[in-house]
Coordinates of C-alpha atoms in Angstrom, one line a residue:
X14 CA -5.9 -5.9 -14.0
X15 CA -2.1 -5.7 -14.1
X16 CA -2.6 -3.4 -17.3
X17 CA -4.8 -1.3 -15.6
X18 CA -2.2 -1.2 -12.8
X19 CA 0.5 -0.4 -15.3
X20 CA -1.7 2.5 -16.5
X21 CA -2.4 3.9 -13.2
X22 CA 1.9 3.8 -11.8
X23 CA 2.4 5.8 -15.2
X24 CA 0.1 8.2 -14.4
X25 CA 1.6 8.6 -10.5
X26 CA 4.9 8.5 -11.7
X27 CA 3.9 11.4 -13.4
X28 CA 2.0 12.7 -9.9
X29 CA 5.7 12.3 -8.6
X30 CA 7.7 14.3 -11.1
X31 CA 5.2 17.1 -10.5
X32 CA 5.4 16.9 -6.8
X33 CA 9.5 16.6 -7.2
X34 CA 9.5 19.8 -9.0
X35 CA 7.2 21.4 -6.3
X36 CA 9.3 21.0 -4.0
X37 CA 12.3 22.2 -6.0
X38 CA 10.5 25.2 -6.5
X39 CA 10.8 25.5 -2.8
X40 CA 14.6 25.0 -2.6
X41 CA 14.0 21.4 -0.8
X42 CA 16.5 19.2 -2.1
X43 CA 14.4 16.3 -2.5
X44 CA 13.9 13.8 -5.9
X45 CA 11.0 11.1 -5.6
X46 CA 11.5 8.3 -7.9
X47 CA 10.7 4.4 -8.6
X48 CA 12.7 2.0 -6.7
X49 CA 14.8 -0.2 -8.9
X50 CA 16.7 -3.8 -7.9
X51 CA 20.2 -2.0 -7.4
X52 CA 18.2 -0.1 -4.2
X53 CA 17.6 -3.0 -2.2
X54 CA 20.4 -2.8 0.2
X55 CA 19.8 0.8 0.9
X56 CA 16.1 -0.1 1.6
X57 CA 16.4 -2.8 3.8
X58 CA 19.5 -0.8 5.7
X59 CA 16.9 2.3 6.4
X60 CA 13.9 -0.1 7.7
X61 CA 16.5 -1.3 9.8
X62 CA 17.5 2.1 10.7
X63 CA 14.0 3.5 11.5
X64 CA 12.3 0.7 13.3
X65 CA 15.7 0.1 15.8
X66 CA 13.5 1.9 18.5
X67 CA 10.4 0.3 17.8
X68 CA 9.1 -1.9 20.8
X69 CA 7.4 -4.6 18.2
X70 CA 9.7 -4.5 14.9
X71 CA 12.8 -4.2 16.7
X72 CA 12.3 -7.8 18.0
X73 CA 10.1 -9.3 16.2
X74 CA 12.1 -8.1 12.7
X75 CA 16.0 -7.8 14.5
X76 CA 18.6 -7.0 12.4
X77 CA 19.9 -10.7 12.1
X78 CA 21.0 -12.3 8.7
X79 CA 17.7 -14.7 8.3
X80 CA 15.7 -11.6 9.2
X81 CA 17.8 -9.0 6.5
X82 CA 17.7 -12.1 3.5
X83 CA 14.2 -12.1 3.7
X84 CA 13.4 -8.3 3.5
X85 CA 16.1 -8.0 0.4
X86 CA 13.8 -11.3 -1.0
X87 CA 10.5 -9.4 -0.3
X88 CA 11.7 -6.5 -2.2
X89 CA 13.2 -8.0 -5.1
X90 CA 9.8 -10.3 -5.0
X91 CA 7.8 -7.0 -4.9
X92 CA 9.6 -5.2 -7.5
X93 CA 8.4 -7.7 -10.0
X94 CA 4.7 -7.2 -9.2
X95 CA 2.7 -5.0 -10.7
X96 CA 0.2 -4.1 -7.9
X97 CA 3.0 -3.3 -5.6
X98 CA 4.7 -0.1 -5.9
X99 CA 7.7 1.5 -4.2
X100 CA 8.8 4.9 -4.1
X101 CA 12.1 6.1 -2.8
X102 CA 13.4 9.4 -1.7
X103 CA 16.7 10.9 -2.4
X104 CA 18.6 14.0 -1.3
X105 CA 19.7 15.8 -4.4
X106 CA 22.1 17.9 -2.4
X107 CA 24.1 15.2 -0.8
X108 CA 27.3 13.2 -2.2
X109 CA 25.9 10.1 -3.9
X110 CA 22.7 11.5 -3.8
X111 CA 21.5 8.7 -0.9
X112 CA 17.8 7.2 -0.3
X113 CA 16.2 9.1 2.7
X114 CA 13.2 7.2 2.8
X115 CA 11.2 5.3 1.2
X116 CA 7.3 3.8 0.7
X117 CA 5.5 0.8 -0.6
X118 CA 1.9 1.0 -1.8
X119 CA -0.1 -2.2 -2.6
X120 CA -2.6 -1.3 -5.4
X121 CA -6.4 -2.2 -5.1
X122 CA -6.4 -5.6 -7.1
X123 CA -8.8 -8.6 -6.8
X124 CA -8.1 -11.0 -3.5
X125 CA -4.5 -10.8 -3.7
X126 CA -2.9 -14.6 -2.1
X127 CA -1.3 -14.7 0.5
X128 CA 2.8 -15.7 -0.3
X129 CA 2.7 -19.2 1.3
X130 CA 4.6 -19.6 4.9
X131 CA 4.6 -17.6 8.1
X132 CA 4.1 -13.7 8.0
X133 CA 7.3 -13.5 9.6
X134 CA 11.0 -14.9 9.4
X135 CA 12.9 -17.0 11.5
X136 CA 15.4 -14.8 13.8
X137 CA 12.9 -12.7 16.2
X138 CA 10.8 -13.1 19.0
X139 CA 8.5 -15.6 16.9
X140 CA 5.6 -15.8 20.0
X141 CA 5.8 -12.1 19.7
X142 CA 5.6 -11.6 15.6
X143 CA 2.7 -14.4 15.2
X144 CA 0.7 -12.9 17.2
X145 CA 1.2 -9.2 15.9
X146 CA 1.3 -9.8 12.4
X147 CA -1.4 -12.7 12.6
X148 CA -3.6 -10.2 14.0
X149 CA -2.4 -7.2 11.7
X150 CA -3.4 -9.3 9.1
X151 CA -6.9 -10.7 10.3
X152 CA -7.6 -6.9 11.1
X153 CA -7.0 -5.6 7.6
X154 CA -8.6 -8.1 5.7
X155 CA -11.4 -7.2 7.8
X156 CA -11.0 -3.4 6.9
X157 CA -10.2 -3.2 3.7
X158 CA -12.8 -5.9 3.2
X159 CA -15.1 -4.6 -0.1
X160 CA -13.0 -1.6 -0.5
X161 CA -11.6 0.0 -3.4
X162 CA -8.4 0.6 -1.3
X163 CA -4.9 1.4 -1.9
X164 CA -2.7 -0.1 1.3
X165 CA 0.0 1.8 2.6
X166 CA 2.4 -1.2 3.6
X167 CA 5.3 0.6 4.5
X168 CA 6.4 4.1 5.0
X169 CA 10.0 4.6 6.6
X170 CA 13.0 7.7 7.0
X171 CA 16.0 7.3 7.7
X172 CA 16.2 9.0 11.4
X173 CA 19.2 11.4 10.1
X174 CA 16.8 12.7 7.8
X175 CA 13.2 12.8 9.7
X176 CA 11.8 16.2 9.7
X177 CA 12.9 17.4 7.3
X178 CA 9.5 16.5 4.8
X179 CA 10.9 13.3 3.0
X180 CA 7.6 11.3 5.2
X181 CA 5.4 14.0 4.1
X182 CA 6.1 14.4 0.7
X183 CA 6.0 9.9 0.0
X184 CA 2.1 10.2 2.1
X185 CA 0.8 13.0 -0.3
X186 CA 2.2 10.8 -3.0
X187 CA 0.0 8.1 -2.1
X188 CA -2.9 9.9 -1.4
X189 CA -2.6 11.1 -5.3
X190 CA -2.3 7.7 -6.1
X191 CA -5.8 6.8 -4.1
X192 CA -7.5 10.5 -5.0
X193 CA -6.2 9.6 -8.8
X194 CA -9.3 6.7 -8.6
X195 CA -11.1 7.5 -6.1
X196 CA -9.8 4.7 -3.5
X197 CA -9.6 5.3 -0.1
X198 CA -6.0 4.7 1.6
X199 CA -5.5 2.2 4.8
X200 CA -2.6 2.3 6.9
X201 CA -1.3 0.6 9.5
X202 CA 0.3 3.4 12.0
X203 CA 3.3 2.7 14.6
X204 CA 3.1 4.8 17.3
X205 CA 6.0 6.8 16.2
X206 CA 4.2 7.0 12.4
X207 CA 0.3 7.5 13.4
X208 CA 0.8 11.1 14.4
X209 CA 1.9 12.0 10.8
X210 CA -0.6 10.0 9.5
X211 CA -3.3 11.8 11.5
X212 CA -2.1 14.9 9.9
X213 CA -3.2 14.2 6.7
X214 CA -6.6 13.4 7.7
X215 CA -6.6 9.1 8.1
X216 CA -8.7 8.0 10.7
X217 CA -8.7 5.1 13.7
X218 CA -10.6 2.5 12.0
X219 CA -9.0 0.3 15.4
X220 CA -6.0 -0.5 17.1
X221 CA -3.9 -2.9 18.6
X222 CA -2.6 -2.9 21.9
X223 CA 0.4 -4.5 23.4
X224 CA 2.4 -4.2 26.6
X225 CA -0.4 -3.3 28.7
X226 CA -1.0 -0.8 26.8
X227 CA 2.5 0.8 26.2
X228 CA 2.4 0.6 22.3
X229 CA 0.0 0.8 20.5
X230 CA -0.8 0.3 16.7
X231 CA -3.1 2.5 14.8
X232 CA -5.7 1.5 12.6
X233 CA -6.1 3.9 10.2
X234 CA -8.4 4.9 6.8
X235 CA -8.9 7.6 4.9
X236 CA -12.4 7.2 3.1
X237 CA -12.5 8.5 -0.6
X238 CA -15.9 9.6 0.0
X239 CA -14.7 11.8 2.9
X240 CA -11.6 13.4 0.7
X241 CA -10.9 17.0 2.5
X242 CA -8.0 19.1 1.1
X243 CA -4.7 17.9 1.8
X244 CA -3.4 20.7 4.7

């Protein structure tokens, strides 16, 4: 399987070149590439930056040291294997050419294990984050269950950059990815994120709803049987 995997992130690296010079075609100053080891601080500094608003994240993943170690570990941990796959976004017209945004797509493999501890680190509301991402969890096993499915784990902008396409332009990527084989494409949507996602055609498979109903999380799938063209 992890040759397979190989196979298919050459081809969508290839997918991403194409899209890159798309969009350079259009005058947008945007490069999509691989995320490499030296990138980890900039991607844990923009999940921190994008989800300070967010009701759930916010507390549950604060911007504390245990809470930061473990997203640079996660990273580095997921950068090593070969079903997980993160993308980056960089602004070509920039100084130093700085990450934007970035996306991390979990391949369809065979029951992939669970890493061994809570689904959340020490530093948060904990009685908050077990039961969100218990449930998250629970929920998408259920979903994705006998499913040829690439997972959207995590999509994020920086917020001095959203709007201006960098979200977009990471979603078609992984729709390529899913359209490439056929898979369909799940997603877990924040209400900030669902909108967007709705865009491009992924449905409410379910949600979850906290705070009396003052946030909720999307559900969402886009069926490979039910492919329409990208708008």
């Amino acid at each position: 399987m992890a040759a397979e995997v190989c196979v298919l992130i050459d081809d969508a690296d290839l997918a991403g070149k194409r899209l890159t010079q798309h969009l350079k075609n259009r005058n947008m100053p945007f490069q999509l590439r691989p995320a490499s080891p030296s990138d980890v601080e900039d991607l844990v500094n923009i999940f921190f930056a994008a989800f300070k608003k967010d009701r759930v994240v916010s507390v549950t993943l604060p911007d504390v040291p245990t809470v930061r170690e473990s997203r640079i570990e996660e990273f580095l941990r997921d950068s090593e294997d070969p079903s997980s796959h993160v993308m980056i976004v960089v602004d070509t017209d920039l100084p130093s050419e700085p990450i934007v945004a970035c996306a991390q797509f979990e391949a369809p493999v065979a029951e992939k294990k669970q890493a061994a501890g809570p689904l959340y680190p020490p530093g948060g509301d904990e009685e908050l984050a077990e039961l969100f991402f218990t449930q998250l969890a629970e929920r998408r096993a259920a979903n994705m269950a006998g499913r040829r499915c690439w997972f959207l784990s995590l999509l994020v902008c920086h917020p001095d950059h959203e709007g201006r396409g960098a979200g977009s332009m990471l979603i078609r990527y992984s729709l390529a990815l899913a359209d490439r084989e056929g898979a369909d494409v799940y997603v877990e949507g924040s209400p900030a994120g669902a909108p967007v996602y709705k865009h491009f055609s992924l449905q409410e498979v379910g949600s979850m709803v906290l705070f009396e109903g003052k946030y909720v999380e999307l559900l969402m799938l886009r069926e490979a049987s039910k492919i329409p063209k990208v708008p």
